[in-house]
Amino acid sequence: MVNAPHSHHHPHTHHNHHENKTGWVVLIAAVMMLIEVTTGFLTHSMALLSDGFHMGSHVLALGLAWFAYFFIRRNHGNPHFVNSREKILALSGYTSAIVLVIIALVMAAESVYRLYSPVQVDFKTALLVATLGLGVNLVSAYFLHHPDEESDHNIRAAYIHVLSDTLTSVAAIFALLAGYYFKWYSADAISGILSSILILFWAWAMIRVSAKELVDYK
């Protein structure tokens, strides 16, 4: 019983820490989303617009993760939520994973469409913004990475969202380089399809883990 106060305080401290980090990531991602969407409209680049809206979906999912921590902090000490903290985190992680599946399916469909109907891309501008987006994702991943992410489904889902966005940024950069230097315009669509498959794999793994937590599966 001596360790009980410490074990109660420890996860609450982690949740406050994760709330702060997730909040910063949401803010950074939202700014990057505005840059990508605005630049996409100004340059008539469908690639940048798609990437910007993709970033927007992550802002929504990460915002949900932040709200879960905010909700837990606001209800700390509430007798109605004494044993519900982990369930709330698992529910947020599960919902984020579902959003990730939808994003991956939309990306795959759009990539297949572009494989047969290529669009003109302002490669120089797209490369500049894609590189900036990669930097933002790497900073965000650094913020979200934590030793206890395996046991916290919420922070893990947020981390996977950022990793998936990092993957798509890297794939986009390679595809844009291939289009710019080798005129291989279908590389963008192929990279989108491959990225979607890997994102679906990550999301499904997250759904299985968080769903077990929600139904107390042992």
CSV table of N, CA, C and O in Angstrom, one decimal, residues 12 15-16 18-19 22 60-76 81 84-96 152-155 158:
chain,number,residue,atom,x,y,z
A,12,HIS,N,-0.8,10.2,-13.9
A,12,HIS,CA,-1.4,11.5,-14.0
A,12,HIS,C,-0.4,12.5,-14.5
A,12,HIS,O,-0.6,13.4,-15.3
A,15,HIS,N,0.2,12.0,-18.1
A,15,HIS,CA,-0.9,12.5,-18.9
A,15,HIS,C,-0.7,14.0,-19.1
A,15,HIS,O,-1.0,14.5,-20.2
A,16,ASN,N,-0.4,14.7,-18.1
A,16,ASN,CA,-0.2,16.2,-18.2
A,16,ASN,C,1.0,16.4,-19.2
A,16,ASN,O,0.9,17.4,-20.0
A,18,HIS,N,2.0,14.5,-21.6
A,18,HIS,CA,1.6,14.1,-23.0
A,18,HIS,C,0.6,15.2,-23.5
A,18,HIS,O,0.6,15.5,-24.7
A,19,GLU,N,-0.2,15.7,-22.6
A,19,GLU,CA,-1.2,16.8,-23.1
A,19,GLU,C,-0.4,18.0,-23.6
A,19,GLU,O,-0.8,18.5,-24.7
A,22,THR,N,1.4,17.0,-27.0
A,22,THR,CA,0.4,16.8,-28.1
A,22,THR,C,-0.2,18.1,-28.5
A,22,THR,O,-0.4,18.3,-29.7
A,60,LEU,N,-6.9,16.9,-37.0
A,60,LEU,CA,-8.1,16.5,-36.4
A,60,LEU,C,-7.9,15.3,-35.4
A,60,LEU,O,-8.4,15.3,-34.3
A,61,ALA,N,-7.2,14.3,-35.9
A,61,ALA,CA,-6.9,13.1,-35.1
A,61,ALA,C,-6.0,13.4,-33.9
A,61,ALA,O,-6.3,13.0,-32.7
A,62,LEU,N,-5.0,14.3,-34.1
A,62,LEU,CA,-4.1,14.6,-33.0
A,62,LEU,C,-4.9,15.5,-32.0
A,62,LEU,O,-4.6,15.5,-30.8
A,63,GLY,N,-5.8,16.4,-32.5
A,63,GLY,CA,-6.6,17.2,-31.6
A,63,GLY,C,-7.5,16.3,-30.7
A,63,GLY,O,-7.7,16.7,-29.6
A,64,LEU,N,-7.9,15.2,-31.3
A,64,LEU,CA,-8.7,14.3,-30.5
A,64,LEU,C,-7.8,13.7,-29.4
A,64,LEU,O,-8.3,13.5,-28.2
A,65,ALA,N,-6.6,13.3,-29.7
A,65,ALA,CA,-5.7,12.8,-28.7
A,65,ALA,C,-5.4,13.8,-27.6
A,65,ALA,O,-5.4,13.5,-26.4
A,66,TRP,N,-5.2,15.1,-28.0
A,66,TRP,CA,-5.0,16.2,-27.0
A,66,TRP,C,-6.2,16.3,-26.1
A,66,TRP,O,-6.1,16.5,-24.9
A,67,PHE,N,-7.4,16.3,-26.7
A,67,PHE,CA,-8.7,16.4,-25.9
A,67,PHE,C,-8.8,15.3,-24.9
A,67,PHE,O,-9.3,15.5,-23.8
A,68,ALA,N,-8.4,14.1,-25.2
A,68,ALA,CA,-8.4,13.0,-24.3
A,68,ALA,C,-7.6,13.3,-23.0
A,68,ALA,O,-8.1,13.1,-21.9
A,69,TYR,N,-6.4,13.8,-23.2
A,69,TYR,CA,-5.6,14.2,-22.0
A,69,TYR,C,-6.2,15.3,-21.3
A,69,TYR,O,-6.2,15.4,-20.0
A,70,PHE,N,-6.7,16.3,-22.0
A,70,PHE,CA,-7.4,17.5,-21.4
A,70,PHE,C,-8.6,17.0,-20.6
A,70,PHE,O,-8.8,17.4,-19.4
A,71,PHE,N,-9.4,16.1,-21.1
A,71,PHE,CA,-10.6,15.6,-20.4
A,71,PHE,C,-10.2,14.8,-19.1
A,71,PHE,O,-10.8,15.0,-18.1
A,72,ILE,N,-9.1,14.0,-19.2
A,72,ILE,CA,-8.6,13.3,-18.1
A,72,ILE,C,-8.2,14.2,-17.0
A,72,ILE,O,-8.4,14.1,-15.8
A,73,ARG,N,-7.4,15.3,-17.4
A,73,ARG,CA,-6.9,16.3,-16.4
A,73,ARG,C,-8.0,17.0,-15.7
A,73,ARG,O,-8.0,17.2,-14.5
A,74,ARG,N,-9.0,17.4,-16.5
A,74,ARG,CA,-10.2,18.2,-15.9
A,74,ARG,C,-11.0,17.3,-15.0
A,74,ARG,O,-11.7,17.8,-14.1
A,75,ASN,N,-11.0,16.0,-15.2
A,75,ASN,CA,-11.8,15.1,-14.4
A,75,ASN,C,-11.0,14.3,-13.4
A,75,ASN,O,-11.4,13.3,-12.8
A,76,HIS,N,-9.7,14.8,-13.2
A,76,HIS,CA,-8.9,14.1,-12.2
A,76,HIS,C,-9.5,14.3,-10.8
A,76,HIS,O,-9.8,15.4,-10.4
A,81,PHE,N,-15.0,8.8,-12.7
A,81,PHE,CA,-14.0,8.5,-13.7
A,81,PHE,C,-12.7,7.8,-13.1
A,81,PHE,O,-11.7,7.8,-13.7
A,84,SER,N,-11.7,5.0,-15.3
A,84,SER,CA,-12.0,5.1,-16.7
A,84,SER,C,-10.9,5.8,-17.5
A,84,SER,O,-11.0,6.0,-18.7
A,85,ARG,N,-9.8,6.2,-16.9
A,85,ARG,CA,-8.7,6.9,-17.6
A,85,ARG,C,-8.1,6.1,-18.7
A,85,ARG,O,-8.0,6.6,-19.9
A,86,GLU,N,-7.8,4.9,-18.5
A,86,GLU,CA,-7.2,4.0,-19.5
A,86,GLU,C,-8.2,3.7,-20.6
A,86,GLU,O,-7.8,3.6,-21.8
A,87,LYS,N,-9.5,3.6,-20.3
A,87,LYS,CA,-10.5,3.4,-21.3
A,87,LYS,C,-10.6,4.6,-22.2
A,87,LYS,O,-10.8,4.5,-23.4
A,88,ILE,N,-10.5,5.8,-21.6
A,88,ILE,CA,-10.6,7.1,-22.4
A,88,ILE,C,-9.5,7.1,-23.4
A,88,ILE,O,-9.6,7.5,-24.6
A,89,LEU,N,-8.3,6.8,-22.9
A,89,LEU,CA,-7.1,6.8,-23.8
A,89,LEU,C,-7.2,5.8,-24.9
A,89,LEU,O,-6.9,6.0,-26.0
A,90,ALA,N,-7.7,4.6,-24.5
A,90,ALA,CA,-7.9,3.5,-25.5
A,90,ALA,C,-8.9,3.9,-26.6
A,90,ALA,O,-8.8,3.7,-27.7
A,91,LEU,N,-10.0,4.6,-26.1
A,91,LEU,CA,-11.1,5.0,-27.0
A,91,LEU,C,-10.5,6.0,-28.0
A,91,LEU,O,-10.8,6.0,-29.2
A,92,SER,N,-9.7,7.0,-27.5
A,92,SER,CA,-9.1,8.0,-28.4
A,92,SER,C,-8.2,7.3,-29.4
A,92,SER,O,-8.2,7.7,-30.6
A,93,GLY,N,-7.4,6.4,-28.9
A,93,GLY,CA,-6.4,5.7,-29.8
A,93,GLY,C,-7.2,4.9,-30.8
A,93,GLY,O,-6.8,4.9,-32.0
A,94,TYR,N,-8.3,4.2,-30.4
A,94,TYR,CA,-9.1,3.4,-31.4
A,94,TYR,C,-9.7,4.4,-32.4
A,94,TYR,O,-9.7,4.0,-33.6
A,95,THR,N,-10.3,5.5,-32.0
A,95,THR,CA,-10.9,6.4,-32.9
A,95,THR,C,-9.9,7.0,-33.9
A,95,THR,O,-10.1,7.1,-35.1
A,96,SER,N,-8.7,7.3,-33.4
A,96,SER,CA,-7.6,7.9,-34.2
A,96,SER,C,-7.2,6.8,-35.3
A,96,SER,O,-6.9,7.2,-36.4
A,152,ASP,N,0.4,3.4,-23.5
A,152,ASP,CA,-0.6,4.5,-23.6
A,152,ASP,C,-1.1,4.5,-25.0
A,152,ASP,O,-0.4,5.0,-25.9
A,153,HIS,N,-2.3,3.9,-25.3
A,153,HIS,CA,-2.8,3.8,-26.7
A,153,HIS,C,-3.0,5.2,-27.3
A,153,HIS,O,-2.9,5.3,-28.5
A,154,ASN,N,-3.3,6.2,-26.5
A,154,ASN,CA,-3.6,7.5,-27.1
A,154,ASN,C,-2.3,8.1,-27.6
A,154,ASN,O,-2.3,8.6,-28.8
A,155,ILE,N,-1.2,8.2,-26.8
A,155,ILE,CA,0.0,8.8,-27.3
A,155,ILE,C,0.6,7.9,-28.4
A,155,ILE,O,1.2,8.5,-29.4
A,158,ALA,N,-1.2,8.8,-31.6
A,158,ALA,CA,-0.7,10.1,-32.1
A,158,ALA,C,0.6,10.0,-32.8
A,158,ALA,O,0.9,10.6,-33.8
